[in-house]
GROMACS .gro file of N, CA and C in nm:
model
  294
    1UNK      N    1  -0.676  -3.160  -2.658
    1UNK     CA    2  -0.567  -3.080  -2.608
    1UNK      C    3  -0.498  -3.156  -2.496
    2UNK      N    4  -0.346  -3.148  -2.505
    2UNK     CA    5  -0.255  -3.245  -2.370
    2UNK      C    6  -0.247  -3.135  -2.230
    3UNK      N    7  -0.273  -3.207  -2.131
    3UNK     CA    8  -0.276  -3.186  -2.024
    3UNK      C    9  -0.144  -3.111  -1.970
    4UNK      N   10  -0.049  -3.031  -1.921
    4UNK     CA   11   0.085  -2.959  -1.925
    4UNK      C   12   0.144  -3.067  -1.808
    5UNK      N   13   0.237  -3.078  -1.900
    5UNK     CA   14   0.291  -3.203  -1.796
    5UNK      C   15   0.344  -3.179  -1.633
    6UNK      N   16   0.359  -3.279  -1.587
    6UNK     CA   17   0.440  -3.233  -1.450
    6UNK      C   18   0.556  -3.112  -1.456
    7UNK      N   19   0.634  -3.162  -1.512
    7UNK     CA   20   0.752  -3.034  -1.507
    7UNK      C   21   0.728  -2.956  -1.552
    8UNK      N   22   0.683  -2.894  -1.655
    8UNK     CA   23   0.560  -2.756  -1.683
    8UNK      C   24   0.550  -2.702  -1.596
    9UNK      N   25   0.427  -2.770  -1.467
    9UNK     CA   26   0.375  -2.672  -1.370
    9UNK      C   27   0.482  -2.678  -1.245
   10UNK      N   28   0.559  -2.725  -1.233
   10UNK     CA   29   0.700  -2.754  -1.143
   10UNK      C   30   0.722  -2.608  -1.204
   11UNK      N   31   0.781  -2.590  -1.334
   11UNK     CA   32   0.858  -2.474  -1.316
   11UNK      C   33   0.760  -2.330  -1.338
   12UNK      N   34   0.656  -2.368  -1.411
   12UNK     CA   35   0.550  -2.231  -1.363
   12UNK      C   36   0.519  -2.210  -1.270
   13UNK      N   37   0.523  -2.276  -1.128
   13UNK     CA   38   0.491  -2.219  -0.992
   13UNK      C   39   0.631  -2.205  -0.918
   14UNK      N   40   0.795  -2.247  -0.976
   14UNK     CA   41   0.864  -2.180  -0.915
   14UNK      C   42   0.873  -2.055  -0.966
   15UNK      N   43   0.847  -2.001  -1.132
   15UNK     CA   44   0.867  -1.875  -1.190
   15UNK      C   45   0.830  -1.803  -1.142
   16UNK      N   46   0.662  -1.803  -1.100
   16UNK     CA   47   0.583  -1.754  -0.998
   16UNK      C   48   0.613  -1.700  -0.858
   17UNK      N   49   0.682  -1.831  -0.751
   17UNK     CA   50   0.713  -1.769  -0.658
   17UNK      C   51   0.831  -1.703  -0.628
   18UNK      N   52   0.915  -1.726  -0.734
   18UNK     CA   53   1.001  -1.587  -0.759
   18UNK      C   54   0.966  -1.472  -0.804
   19UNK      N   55   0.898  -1.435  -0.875
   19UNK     CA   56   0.832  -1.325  -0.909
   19UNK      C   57   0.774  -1.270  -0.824
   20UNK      N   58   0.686  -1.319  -0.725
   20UNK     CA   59   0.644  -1.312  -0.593
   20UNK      C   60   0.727  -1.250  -0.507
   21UNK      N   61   0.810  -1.337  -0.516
   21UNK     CA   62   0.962  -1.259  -0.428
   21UNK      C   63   1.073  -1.150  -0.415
   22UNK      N   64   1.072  -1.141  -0.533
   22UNK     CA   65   1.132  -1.025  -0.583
   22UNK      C   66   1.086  -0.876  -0.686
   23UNK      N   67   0.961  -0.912  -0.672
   23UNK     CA   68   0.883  -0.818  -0.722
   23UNK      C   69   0.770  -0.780  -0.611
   24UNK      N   70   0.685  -0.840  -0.541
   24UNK     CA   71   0.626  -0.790  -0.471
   24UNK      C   72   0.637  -0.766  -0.329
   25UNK      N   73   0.723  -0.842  -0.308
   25UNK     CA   74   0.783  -0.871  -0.117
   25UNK      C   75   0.827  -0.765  -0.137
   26UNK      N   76   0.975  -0.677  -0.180
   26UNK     CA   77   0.984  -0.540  -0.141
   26UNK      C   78   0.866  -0.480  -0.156
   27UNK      N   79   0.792  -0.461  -0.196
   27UNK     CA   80   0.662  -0.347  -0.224
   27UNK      C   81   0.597  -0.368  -0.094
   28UNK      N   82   0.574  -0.461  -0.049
   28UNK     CA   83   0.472  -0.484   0.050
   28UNK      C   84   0.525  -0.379   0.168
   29UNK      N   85   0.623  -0.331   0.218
   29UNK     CA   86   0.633  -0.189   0.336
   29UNK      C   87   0.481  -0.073   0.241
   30UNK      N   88   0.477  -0.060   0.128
   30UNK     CA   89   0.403   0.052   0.093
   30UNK      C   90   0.259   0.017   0.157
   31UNK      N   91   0.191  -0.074   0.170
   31UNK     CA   92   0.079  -0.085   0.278
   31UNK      C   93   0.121  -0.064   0.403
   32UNK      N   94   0.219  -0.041   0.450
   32UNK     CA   95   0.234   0.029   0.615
   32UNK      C   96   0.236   0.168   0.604
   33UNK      N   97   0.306   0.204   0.473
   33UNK     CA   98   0.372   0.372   0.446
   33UNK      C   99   0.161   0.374   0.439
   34UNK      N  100   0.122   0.350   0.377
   34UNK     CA  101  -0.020   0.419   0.338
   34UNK      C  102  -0.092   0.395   0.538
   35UNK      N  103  -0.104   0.306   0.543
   35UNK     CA  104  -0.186   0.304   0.699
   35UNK      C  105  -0.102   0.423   0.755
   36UNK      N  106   0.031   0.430   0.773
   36UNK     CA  107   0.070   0.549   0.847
   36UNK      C  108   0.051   0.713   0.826
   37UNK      N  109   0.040   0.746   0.668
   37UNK     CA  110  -0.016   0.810   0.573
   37UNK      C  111  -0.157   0.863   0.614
   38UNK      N  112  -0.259   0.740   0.643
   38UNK     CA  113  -0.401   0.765   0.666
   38UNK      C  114  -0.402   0.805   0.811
   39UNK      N  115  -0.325   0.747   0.868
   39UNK     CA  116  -0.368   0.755   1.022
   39UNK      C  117  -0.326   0.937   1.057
   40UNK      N  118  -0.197   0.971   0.969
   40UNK     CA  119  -0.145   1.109   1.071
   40UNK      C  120  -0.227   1.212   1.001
   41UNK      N  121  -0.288   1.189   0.835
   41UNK     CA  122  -0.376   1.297   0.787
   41UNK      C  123  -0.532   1.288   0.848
   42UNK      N  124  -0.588   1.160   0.923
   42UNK     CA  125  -0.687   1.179   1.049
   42UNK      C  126  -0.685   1.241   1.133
   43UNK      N  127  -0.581   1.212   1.197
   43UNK     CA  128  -0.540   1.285   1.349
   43UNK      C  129  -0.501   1.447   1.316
   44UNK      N  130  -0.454   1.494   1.235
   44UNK     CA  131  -0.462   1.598   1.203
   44UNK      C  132  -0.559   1.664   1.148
   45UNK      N  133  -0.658   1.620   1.116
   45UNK     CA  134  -0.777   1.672   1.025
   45UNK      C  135  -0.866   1.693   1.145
   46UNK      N  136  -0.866   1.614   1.279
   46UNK     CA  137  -0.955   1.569   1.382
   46UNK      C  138  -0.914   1.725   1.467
   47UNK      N  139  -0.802   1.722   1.470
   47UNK     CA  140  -0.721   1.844   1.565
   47UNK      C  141  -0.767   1.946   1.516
   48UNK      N  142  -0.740   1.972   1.396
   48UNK     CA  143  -0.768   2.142   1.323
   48UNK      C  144  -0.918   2.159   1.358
   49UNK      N  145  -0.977   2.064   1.303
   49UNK     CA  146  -1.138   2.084   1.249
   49UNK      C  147  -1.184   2.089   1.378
   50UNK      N  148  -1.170   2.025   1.484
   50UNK     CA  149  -1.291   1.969   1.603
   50UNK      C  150  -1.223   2.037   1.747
   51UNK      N  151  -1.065   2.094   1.732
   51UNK     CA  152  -1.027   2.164   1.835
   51UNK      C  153  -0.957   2.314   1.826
   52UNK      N  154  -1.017   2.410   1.875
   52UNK     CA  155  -0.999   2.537   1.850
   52UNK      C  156  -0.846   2.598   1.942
   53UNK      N  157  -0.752   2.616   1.887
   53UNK     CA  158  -0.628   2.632   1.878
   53UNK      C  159  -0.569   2.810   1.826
   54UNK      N  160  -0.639   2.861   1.810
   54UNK     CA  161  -0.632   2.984   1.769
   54UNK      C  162  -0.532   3.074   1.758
   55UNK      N  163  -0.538   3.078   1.967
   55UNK     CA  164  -0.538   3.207   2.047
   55UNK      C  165  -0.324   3.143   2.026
   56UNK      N  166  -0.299   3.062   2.008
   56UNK     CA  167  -0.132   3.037   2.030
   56UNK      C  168  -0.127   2.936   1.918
   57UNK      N  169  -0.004   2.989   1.785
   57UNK     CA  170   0.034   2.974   1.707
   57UNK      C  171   0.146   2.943   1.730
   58UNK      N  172   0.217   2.760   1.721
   58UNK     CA  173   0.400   2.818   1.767
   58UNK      C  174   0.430   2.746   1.636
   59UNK      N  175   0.603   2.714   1.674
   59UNK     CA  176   0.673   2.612   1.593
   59UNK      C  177   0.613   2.458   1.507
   60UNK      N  178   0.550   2.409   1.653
   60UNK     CA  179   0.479   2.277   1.682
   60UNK      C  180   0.368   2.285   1.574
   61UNK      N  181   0.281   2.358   1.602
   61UNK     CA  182   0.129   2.418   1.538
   61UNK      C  183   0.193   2.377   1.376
   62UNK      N  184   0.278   2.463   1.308
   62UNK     CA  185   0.324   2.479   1.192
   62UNK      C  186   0.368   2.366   1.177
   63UNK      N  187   0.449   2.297   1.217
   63UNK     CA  188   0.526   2.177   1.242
   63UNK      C  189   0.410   2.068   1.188
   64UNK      N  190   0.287   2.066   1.227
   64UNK     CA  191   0.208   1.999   1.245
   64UNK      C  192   0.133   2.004   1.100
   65UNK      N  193   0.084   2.125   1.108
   65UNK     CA  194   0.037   2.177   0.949
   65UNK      C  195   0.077   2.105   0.865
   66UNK      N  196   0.221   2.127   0.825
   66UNK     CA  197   0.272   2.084   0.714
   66UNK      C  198   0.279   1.929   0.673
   67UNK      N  199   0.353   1.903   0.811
   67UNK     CA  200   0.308   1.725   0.811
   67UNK      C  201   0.143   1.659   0.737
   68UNK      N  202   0.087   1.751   0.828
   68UNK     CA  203  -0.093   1.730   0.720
   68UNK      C  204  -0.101   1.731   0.622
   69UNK      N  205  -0.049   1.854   0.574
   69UNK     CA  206  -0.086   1.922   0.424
   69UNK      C  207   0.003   1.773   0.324
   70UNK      N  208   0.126   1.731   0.389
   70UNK     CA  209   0.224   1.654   0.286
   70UNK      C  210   0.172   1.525   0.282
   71UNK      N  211   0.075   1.510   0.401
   71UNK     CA  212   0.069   1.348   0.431
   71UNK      C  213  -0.124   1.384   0.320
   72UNK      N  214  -0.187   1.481   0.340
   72UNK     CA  215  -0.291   1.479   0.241
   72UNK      C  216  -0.243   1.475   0.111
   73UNK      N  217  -0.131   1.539   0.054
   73UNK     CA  218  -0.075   1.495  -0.111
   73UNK      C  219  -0.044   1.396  -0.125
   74UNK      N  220   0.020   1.322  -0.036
   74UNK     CA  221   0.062   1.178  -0.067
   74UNK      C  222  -0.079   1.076  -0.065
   75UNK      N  223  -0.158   1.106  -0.004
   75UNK     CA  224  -0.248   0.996   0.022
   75UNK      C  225  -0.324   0.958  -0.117
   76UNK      N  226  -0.388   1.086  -0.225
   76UNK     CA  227  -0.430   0.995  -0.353
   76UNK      C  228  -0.320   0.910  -0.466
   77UNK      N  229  -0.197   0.927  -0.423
   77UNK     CA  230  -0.090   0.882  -0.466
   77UNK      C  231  -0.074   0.762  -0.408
   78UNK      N  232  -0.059   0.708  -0.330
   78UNK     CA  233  -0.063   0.586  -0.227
   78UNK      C  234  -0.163   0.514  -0.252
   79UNK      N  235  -0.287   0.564  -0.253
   79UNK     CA  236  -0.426   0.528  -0.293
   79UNK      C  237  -0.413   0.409  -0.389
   80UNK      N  238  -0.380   0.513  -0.530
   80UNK     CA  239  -0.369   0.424  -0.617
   80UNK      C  240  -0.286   0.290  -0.612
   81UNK      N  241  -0.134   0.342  -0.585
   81UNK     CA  242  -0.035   0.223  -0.547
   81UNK      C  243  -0.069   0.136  -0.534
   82UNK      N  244  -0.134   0.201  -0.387
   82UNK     CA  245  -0.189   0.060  -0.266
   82UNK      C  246  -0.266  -0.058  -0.388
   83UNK      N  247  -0.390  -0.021  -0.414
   83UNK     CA  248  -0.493  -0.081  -0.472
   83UNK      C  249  -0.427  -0.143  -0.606
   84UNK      N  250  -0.381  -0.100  -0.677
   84UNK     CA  251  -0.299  -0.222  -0.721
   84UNK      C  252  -0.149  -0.316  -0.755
   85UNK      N  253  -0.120  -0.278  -0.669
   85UNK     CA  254  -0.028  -0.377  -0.578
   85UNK      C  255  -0.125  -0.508  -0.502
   86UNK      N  256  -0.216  -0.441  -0.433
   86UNK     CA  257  -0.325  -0.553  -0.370
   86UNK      C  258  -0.340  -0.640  -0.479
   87UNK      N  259  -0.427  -0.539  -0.590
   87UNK     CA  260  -0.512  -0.676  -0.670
   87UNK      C  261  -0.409  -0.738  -0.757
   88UNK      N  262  -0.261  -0.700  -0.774
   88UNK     CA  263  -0.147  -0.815  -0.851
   88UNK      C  264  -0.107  -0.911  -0.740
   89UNK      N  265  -0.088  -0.838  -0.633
   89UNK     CA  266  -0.078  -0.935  -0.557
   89UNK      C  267  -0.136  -1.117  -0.548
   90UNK      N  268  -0.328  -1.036  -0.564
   90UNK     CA  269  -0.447  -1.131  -0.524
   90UNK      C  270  -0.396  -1.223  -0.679
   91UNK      N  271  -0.408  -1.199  -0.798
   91UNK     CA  272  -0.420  -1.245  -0.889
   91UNK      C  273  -0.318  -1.316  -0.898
   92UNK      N  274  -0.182  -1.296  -0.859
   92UNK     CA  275  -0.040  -1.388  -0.847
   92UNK      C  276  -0.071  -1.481  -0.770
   93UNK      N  277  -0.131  -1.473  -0.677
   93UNK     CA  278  -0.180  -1.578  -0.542
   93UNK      C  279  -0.268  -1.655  -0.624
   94UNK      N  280  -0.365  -1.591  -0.683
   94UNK     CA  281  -0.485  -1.733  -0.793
   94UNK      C  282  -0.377  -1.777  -0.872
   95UNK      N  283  -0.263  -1.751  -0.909
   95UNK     CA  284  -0.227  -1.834  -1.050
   95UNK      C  285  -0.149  -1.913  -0.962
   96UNK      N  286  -0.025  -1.877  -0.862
   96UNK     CA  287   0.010  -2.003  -0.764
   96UNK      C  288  -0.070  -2.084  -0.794
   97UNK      N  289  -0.195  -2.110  -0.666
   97UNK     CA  290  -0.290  -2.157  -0.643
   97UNK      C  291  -0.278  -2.311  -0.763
   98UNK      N  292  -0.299  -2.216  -0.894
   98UNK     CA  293  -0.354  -2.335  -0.990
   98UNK      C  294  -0.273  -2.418  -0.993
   0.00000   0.00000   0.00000
């Protein structure tokens, strides 16, 4: 079997890092949207559960709720995203590489 010549892999690793570029570089904000995602359905889960808030119900309180409740629906949605976006990512990076 012949070896793929020079210009072969010349233009399979520019195909590559265009593809790279315009397919996964925008995507990459969705790993901040998810850390921000995880962090405000913590801090809210930490508040409800571990601090007793009862006795005064306002705007804020509700305000707060909902933000939880939307940022817990989004999170097994993101989940998935996240995880593979990562591993196309990783696997675009091994075929560079070669």
């Amino acid at each position: 079997m012949l070896k793929p010549s020079r210009n072969w892999k010349r233009m399979r690793h520019a195909v590559l890092e265009r593809t790279k570029r315009t397919v996964f570089q925008p995507l990459e904000p969705l790993f901040t949207i998810y850390a921000c995602v995880c962090v405000c359905y913590l801090a809210g889960f930490v508040r409800f559960r571990f601090f007793d808030y009862s006795t005064d119900f306002t705007w804020i309180t509700a305000l707060q709720i909902m933000v939880v409740m939307i940022s817990g629906i989004f999170i097994p949605f993101l989940t998935g995203s996240v995880l593979m976006l990562y591993f196309f990512i990783r696997r675009l990076d091994r075929l560079v590489r070669e």
